[in-house]
Amino acid sequence: MRRLAGGVALVTARDDWRRYGMPMTAVMSLCMEPPSLVMAVNRSASIFQPLHAGRAFCVNLLKHHSAEMCQTFSSLPSEERFSVGQWGEGPHRTPYLLDAQAAIFCDSGPIHDFGTHSLIIGLVSDAWVDEHISPLIHLDGRYMATEERSDRTER
Ligand SMILES: Cc1cc2nc3c(=O)[nH]c(=O)nc-3n(C[C@H](O)[C@H](O)[C@H](O)COP(=O)(O)O)c2cc1C
């Protein structure tokens, strides 16, 4: 799987007390009817608790210059992670990264446990997309950028 290149997302959520966030590559689109995605979340991760409780969440697709945020979000205590980056509040006050490639807001859908992880389906409620295409890629344990593009070829 280290040979599988993946776009890096910072998935964020909140409960009544604090914000949560973690870097993820195991995120994929699911279908358009209804608009949905699925992600594999380790049940030991701190964000699993609000996700399991049915909280809304945001899949922030990172830009190529945001690799350092992954380090911050993998090491600092939950709320301190948000000292890096500029954050807005989306539906249900879900934190989203202002400088993301895209911010995809989801309501909680079905959850399926397998092994150490849970597959969590997100029902997309809204999305914000940056025109400039320059995603952060993770491959073989390293971060890299794709060639920058500003043209749009969207489906
Ligand atoms: C680039 C990258 C991708 C990751 N992808 C996933 C993933 O898809 N699913 C997952 O459960 N953990 C993934 N992780 C690990 C979690 O981000 C990490 O374990 C998290 O910090 C643990 O959560 P906690 O410190 O909030 O408890 C990834 C980490 C990195 C650096």
PDB file of C-alpha atoms and ligand atoms in Angstrom:
ATOM      1  CA  MET A   1       0.000   0.000   0.000  1.00  0.00           C
ATOM      2  CA  ARG A   2       3.035   2.291   0.262  1.00  0.00           C
ATOM      3  CA  ARG A   3       2.944   2.312  -3.543  1.00  0.00           C
ATOM      4  CA  LEU A   4      -0.565   3.760  -3.543  1.00  0.00           C
ATOM      5  CA  ALA A   5      -0.454   7.564  -3.961  1.00  0.00           C
ATOM      6  CA  GLY A   6      -3.174   9.326  -1.996  1.00  0.00           C
ATOM      7  CA  GLY A   7      -4.442  12.849  -1.657  1.00  0.00           C
ATOM      8  CA  VAL A   8      -4.144  14.040   1.937  1.00  0.00           C
ATOM      9  CA  ALA A   9      -7.183  15.266   3.843  1.00  0.00           C
ATOM     10  CA  LEU A  10      -7.523  16.818   7.275  1.00  0.00           C
ATOM     11  CA  VAL A  11     -10.809  15.531   8.627  1.00  0.00           C
ATOM     12  CA  THR A  12     -12.318  17.801  11.272  1.00  0.00           C
ATOM     13  CA  ALA A  13     -15.258  17.607  13.654  1.00  0.00           C
ATOM     14  CA  ARG A  14     -16.410  19.054  16.957  1.00  0.00           C
ATOM     15  CA  ASP A  15     -18.520  18.193  19.967  1.00  0.00           C
ATOM     16  CA  ASP A  16     -19.887  20.521  22.635  1.00  0.00           C
ATOM     17  CA  TRP A  17     -16.464  20.884  24.243  1.00  0.00           C
ATOM     18  CA  ARG A  18     -13.741  20.913  21.630  1.00  0.00           C
ATOM     19  CA  ARG A  19     -12.579  20.529  18.042  1.00  0.00           C
ATOM     20  CA  TYR A  20     -10.962  17.403  16.624  1.00  0.00           C
ATOM     21  CA  GLY A  21      -8.896  16.830  13.510  1.00  0.00           C
ATOM     22  CA  MET A  22      -6.622  14.252  11.932  1.00  0.00           C
ATOM     23  CA  PRO A  23      -4.730  13.692   8.684  1.00  0.00           C
ATOM     24  CA  MET A  24      -6.207  10.963   6.501  1.00  0.00           C
ATOM     25  CA  THR A  25      -5.544   9.339   3.153  1.00  0.00           C
ATOM     26  CA  ALA A  26      -8.194   6.605   3.378  1.00  0.00           C
ATOM     27  CA  VAL A  27     -10.961   8.800   1.970  1.00  0.00           C
ATOM     28  CA  MET A  28     -12.752   8.056  -1.283  1.00  0.00           C
ATOM     29  CA  SER A  29     -15.820   9.181  -3.121  1.00  0.00           C
ATOM     30  CA  LEU A  30     -18.712   6.730  -2.824  1.00  0.00           C
ATOM     31  CA  CYS A  31     -21.578   7.790  -5.111  1.00  0.00           C
ATOM     32  CA  MET A  32     -23.528  10.788  -6.404  1.00  0.00           C
ATOM     33  CA  GLU A  33     -26.999   9.514  -5.550  1.00  0.00           C
ATOM     34  CA  PRO A  34     -26.861  10.514  -2.782  1.00  0.00           C
ATOM     35  CA  PRO A  35     -23.631  12.563  -2.842  1.00  0.00           C
ATOM     36  CA  SER A  36     -21.431  10.641  -0.436  1.00  0.00           C
ATOM     37  CA  LEU A  37     -17.929   9.574   0.509  1.00  0.00           C
ATOM     38  CA  VAL A  38     -16.428   6.892   2.726  1.00  0.00           C
ATOM     39  CA  MET A  39     -13.381   6.937   4.987  1.00  0.00           C
ATOM     40  CA  ALA A  40     -11.557   4.369   7.116  1.00  0.00           C
ATOM     41  CA  VAL A  41     -10.980   5.668  10.660  1.00  0.00           C
ATOM     42  CA  ASN A  42      -8.973   3.923  13.363  1.00  0.00           C
ATOM     43  CA  ARG A  43     -11.263   3.549  16.379  1.00  0.00           C
ATOM     44  CA  SER A  44      -8.376   4.548  18.692  1.00  0.00           C
ATOM     45  CA  ALA A  45      -8.125   8.010  17.051  1.00  0.00           C
ATOM     46  CA  SER A  46      -9.506  10.875  19.130  1.00  0.00           C
ATOM     47  CA  ILE A  47     -11.811  12.029  16.325  1.00  0.00           C
ATOM     48  CA  PHE A  48     -13.531   8.652  16.281  1.00  0.00           C
ATOM     49  CA  GLN A  49     -15.563   9.559  19.362  1.00  0.00           C
ATOM     50  CA  PRO A  50     -17.465  12.529  17.838  1.00  0.00           C
ATOM     51  CA  LEU A  51     -17.782  10.701  14.495  1.00  0.00           C
ATOM     52  CA  HIS A  52     -19.234   7.646  16.194  1.00  0.00           C
ATOM     53  CA  ALA A  53     -21.644   9.917  18.077  1.00  0.00           C
ATOM     54  CA  GLY A  54     -23.008  11.076  14.713  1.00  0.00           C
ATOM     55  CA  ARG A  55     -21.424  14.513  14.621  1.00  0.00           C
ATOM     56  CA  ALA A  56     -21.094  16.305  11.289  1.00  0.00           C
ATOM     57  CA  PHE A  57     -17.564  16.483   9.884  1.00  0.00           C
ATOM     58  CA  CYS A  58     -15.529  18.194   7.194  1.00  0.00           C
ATOM     59  CA  VAL A  59     -13.054  16.610   4.769  1.00  0.00           C
ATOM     60  CA  ASN A  60     -10.491  19.354   4.110  1.00  0.00           C
ATOM     61  CA  LEU A  61      -8.418  18.375   1.062  1.00  0.00           C
ATOM     62  CA  LEU A  62      -4.963  19.855   1.631  1.00  0.00           C
ATOM     63  CA  LYS A  63      -2.861  21.990  -0.683  1.00  0.00           C
ATOM     64  CA  HIS A  64       0.709  20.923  -1.480  1.00  0.00           C
ATOM     65  CA  HIS A  65       2.233  23.404   1.012  1.00  0.00           C
ATOM     66  CA  SER A  66       0.256  22.036   3.996  1.00  0.00           C
ATOM     67  CA  ALA A  67       2.422  18.994   4.852  1.00  0.00           C
ATOM     68  CA  GLU A  68       3.515  20.582   8.146  1.00  0.00           C
ATOM     69  CA  MET A  69      -0.108  20.660   9.295  1.00  0.00           C
ATOM     70  CA  CYS A  70      -0.128  16.859   9.195  1.00  0.00           C
ATOM     71  CA  GLN A  71       2.748  16.783  11.673  1.00  0.00           C
ATOM     72  CA  THR A  72       0.957  19.260  13.952  1.00  0.00           C
ATOM     73  CA  PHE A  73      -2.292  17.322  13.776  1.00  0.00           C
ATOM     74  CA  SER A  74      -0.528  14.034  14.525  1.00  0.00           C
ATOM     75  CA  SER A  75       1.361  15.278  17.574  1.00  0.00           C
ATOM     76  CA  LEU A  76      -0.291  18.118  19.544  1.00  0.00           C
ATOM     77  CA  PRO A  77      -3.292  17.693  21.904  1.00  0.00           C
ATOM     78  CA  SER A  78      -6.661  18.123  20.111  1.00  0.00           C
ATOM     79  CA  GLU A  79      -7.491  21.796  20.598  1.00  0.00           C
ATOM     80  CA  GLU A  80      -3.873  22.984  20.222  1.00  0.00           C
ATOM     81  CA  ARG A  81      -3.825  21.503  16.724  1.00  0.00           C
ATOM     82  CA  PHE A  82      -6.050  24.338  15.558  1.00  0.00           C
ATOM     83  CA  SER A  83      -3.404  26.935  16.470  1.00  0.00           C
ATOM     84  CA  VAL A  84      -1.970  26.205  13.009  1.00  0.00           C
ATOM     85  CA  GLY A  85      -3.908  27.404   9.951  1.00  0.00           C
ATOM     86  CA  GLN A  86      -6.919  29.681   9.605  1.00  0.00           C
ATOM     87  CA  TRP A  87     -10.248  28.127  10.449  1.00  0.00           C
ATOM     88  CA  GLY A  88     -13.839  28.987   9.656  1.00  0.00           C
ATOM     89  CA  GLU A  89     -17.063  27.427  10.886  1.00  0.00           C
ATOM     90  CA  GLY A  90     -19.335  25.533   8.493  1.00  0.00           C
ATOM     91  CA  PRO A  91     -22.650  23.729   9.057  1.00  0.00           C
ATOM     92  CA  HIS A  92     -23.136  22.675  12.703  1.00  0.00           C
ATOM     93  CA  ARG A  93     -20.114  24.899  13.504  1.00  0.00           C
ATOM     94  CA  THR A  94     -17.811  22.260  12.001  1.00  0.00           C
ATOM     95  CA  PRO A  95     -14.283  23.705  11.638  1.00  0.00           C
ATOM     96  CA  TYR A  96     -12.966  23.982   8.094  1.00  0.00           C
ATOM     97  CA  LEU A  97      -9.605  25.113   6.762  1.00  0.00           C
ATOM     98  CA  LEU A  98      -9.867  28.398   4.849  1.00  0.00           C
ATOM     99  CA  ASP A  99      -6.773  27.577   2.773  1.00  0.00           C
ATOM    100  CA  ALA A 100      -7.806  24.101   1.601  1.00  0.00           C
ATOM    101  CA  GLN A 101      -8.079  22.631  -1.904  1.00  0.00           C
ATOM    102  CA  ALA A 102     -11.641  21.832  -1.032  1.00  0.00           C
ATOM    103  CA  ALA A 103     -13.803  21.628   2.070  1.00  0.00           C
ATOM    104  CA  ILE A 104     -16.454  18.914   1.873  1.00  0.00           C
ATOM    105  CA  PHE A 105     -19.077  19.118   4.618  1.00  0.00           C
ATOM    106  CA  CYS A 106     -20.732  15.867   5.596  1.00  0.00           C
ATOM    107  CA  ASP A 107     -23.517  14.654   7.828  1.00  0.00           C
ATOM    108  CA  SER A 108     -22.941  11.356   9.506  1.00  0.00           C
ATOM    109  CA  GLY A 109     -24.085   8.229   7.634  1.00  0.00           C
ATOM    110  CA  PRO A 110     -23.836   4.480   8.316  1.00  0.00           C
ATOM    111  CA  ILE A 111     -20.758   3.105  10.099  1.00  0.00           C
ATOM    112  CA  HIS A 112     -19.329  -0.392   9.510  1.00  0.00           C
ATOM    113  CA  ASP A 113     -16.654  -1.826  11.813  1.00  0.00           C
ATOM    114  CA  PHE A 114     -13.862  -3.977  10.435  1.00  0.00           C
ATOM    115  CA  GLY A 115     -10.787  -4.940  12.435  1.00  0.00           C
ATOM    116  CA  THR A 116      -9.226  -1.892  14.100  1.00  0.00           C
ATOM    117  CA  HIS A 117     -11.032   0.566  11.812  1.00  0.00           C
ATOM    118  CA  SER A 118     -14.540   1.736  10.991  1.00  0.00           C
ATOM    119  CA  LEU A 119     -15.785   2.654   7.553  1.00  0.00           C
ATOM    120  CA  ILE A 120     -17.686   5.878   8.047  1.00  0.00           C
ATOM    121  CA  ILE A 121     -19.984   7.067   5.288  1.00  0.00           C
ATOM    122  CA  GLY A 122     -20.402  10.821   4.945  1.00  0.00           C
ATOM    123  CA  LEU A 123     -23.502  12.323   3.340  1.00  0.00           C
ATOM    124  CA  VAL A 124     -22.244  15.449   1.614  1.00  0.00           C
ATOM    125  CA  SER A 125     -24.281  18.502   2.611  1.00  0.00           C
ATOM    126  CA  ASP A 126     -22.141  21.237   1.073  1.00  0.00           C
ATOM    127  CA  ALA A 127     -18.744  21.743  -0.541  1.00  0.00           C
ATOM    128  CA  TRP A 128     -16.343  24.559  -1.212  1.00  0.00           C
ATOM    129  CA  VAL A 129     -13.665  24.212  -3.908  1.00  0.00           C
ATOM    130  CA  ASP A 130     -10.532  26.284  -4.649  1.00  0.00           C
ATOM    131  CA  GLU A 131     -10.168  27.013  -8.370  1.00  0.00           C
ATOM    132  CA  HIS A 132      -6.407  26.476  -8.259  1.00  0.00           C
ATOM    133  CA  ILE A 133      -5.558  22.748  -8.384  1.00  0.00           C
ATOM    134  CA  SER A 134      -2.483  21.872  -6.314  1.00  0.00           C
ATOM    135  CA  PRO A 135      -3.120  18.966  -3.937  1.00  0.00           C
ATOM    136  CA  LEU A 136      -0.817  17.434  -1.322  1.00  0.00           C
ATOM    137  CA  ILE A 137       0.023  13.815  -2.178  1.00  0.00           C
ATOM    138  CA  HIS A 138       1.293  11.107   0.206  1.00  0.00           C
ATOM    139  CA  LEU A 139       3.335   8.250  -1.281  1.00  0.00           C
ATOM    140  CA  ASP A 140       5.776   5.785   0.313  1.00  0.00           C
ATOM    141  CA  GLY A 141       5.675   7.694   3.626  1.00  0.00           C
ATOM    142  CA  ARG A 142       6.550  11.025   2.016  1.00  0.00           C
ATOM    143  CA  TYR A 143       4.672  14.116   0.981  1.00  0.00           C
ATOM    144  CA  MET A 144       4.834  15.488  -2.533  1.00  0.00           C
ATOM    145  CA  ALA A 145       3.113  17.918  -4.842  1.00  0.00           C
ATOM    146  CA  THR A 146       1.692  17.415  -8.304  1.00  0.00           C
ATOM    147  CA  GLU A 147       2.450  19.829 -11.084  1.00  0.00           C
ATOM    148  CA  GLU A 148       0.404  22.953 -10.457  1.00  0.00           C
ATOM    149  CA  ARG A 149      -2.581  23.551 -12.679  1.00  0.00           C
ATOM    150  CA  SER A 150      -5.074  26.355 -12.876  1.00  0.00           C
ATOM    151  CA  ASP A 151      -7.305  25.002 -15.664  1.00  0.00           C
ATOM    152  CA  ARG A 152     -10.448  23.164 -14.700  1.00  0.00           C
ATOM    153  CA  THR A 153     -11.643  19.868 -16.133  1.00  0.00           C
ATOM    154  CA  GLU A 154     -14.408  18.962 -13.740  1.00  0.00           C
ATOM    155  CA  ARG A 155     -17.049  16.360 -14.249  1.00  0.00           C
TER     156      ARG A 155
HETATM  157  C1  LIG B   1      -0.518  11.189   5.862  1.00  0.00           C
HETATM  158  C2  LIG B   1      -1.304  10.460   6.921  1.00  0.00           C
HETATM  159  C3  LIG B   1      -2.440   9.745   6.551  1.00  0.00           C
HETATM  160  C4  LIG B   1      -3.190   9.070   7.516  1.00  0.00           C
HETATM  161  N1  LIG B   1      -4.317   8.397   7.130  1.00  0.00           N
HETATM  162  C5  LIG B   1      -5.102   7.812   8.071  1.00  0.00           C
HETATM  163  C6  LIG B   1      -6.329   7.187   7.700  1.00  0.00           C
HETATM  164  O1  LIG B   1      -6.715   7.179   6.530  1.00  0.00           O
HETATM  165  N2  LIG B   1      -7.065   6.619   8.692  1.00  0.00           N
HETATM  166  C7  LIG B   1      -6.680   6.619   9.999  1.00  0.00           C
HETATM  167  O2  LIG B   1      -7.402   6.095  10.852  1.00  0.00           O
HETATM  168  N3  LIG B   1      -5.504   7.208  10.381  1.00  0.00           N
HETATM  169  C8  LIG B   1      -4.728   7.814   9.452  1.00  0.00           C
HETATM  170  N4  LIG B   1      -3.560   8.440   9.816  1.00  0.00           N
HETATM  171  C9  LIG B   1      -3.141   8.389  11.210  1.00  0.00           C
HETATM  172  C10 LIG B   1      -3.844   9.435  12.039  1.00  0.00           C
HETATM  173  O3  LIG B   1      -3.831  10.708  11.432  1.00  0.00           O
HETATM  174  C11 LIG B   1      -3.162   9.520  13.412  1.00  0.00           C
HETATM  175  O4  LIG B   1      -3.118   8.234  13.931  1.00  0.00           O
HETATM  176  C12 LIG B   1      -3.903  10.407  14.328  1.00  0.00           C
HETATM  177  O5  LIG B   1      -3.054  11.438  14.702  1.00  0.00           O
HETATM  178  C13 LIG B   1      -4.290   9.701  15.602  1.00  0.00           C
HETATM  179  O6  LIG B   1      -5.301  10.429  16.155  1.00  0.00           O
HETATM  180  P1  LIG B   1      -5.209  11.133  17.584  1.00  0.00           P
HETATM  181  O7  LIG B   1      -3.792  11.579  17.802  1.00  0.00           O
HETATM  182  O8  LIG B   1      -6.153  12.290  17.385  1.00  0.00           O
HETATM  183  O9  LIG B   1      -5.724  10.135  18.553  1.00  0.00           O
HETATM  184  C14 LIG B   1      -2.799   9.109   8.867  1.00  0.00           C
HETATM  185  C15 LIG B   1      -1.672   9.857   9.237  1.00  0.00           C
HETATM  186  C16 LIG B   1      -0.932  10.520   8.287  1.00  0.00           C
HETATM  187  C17 LIG B   1       0.265  11.331   8.716  1.00  0.00           C
END
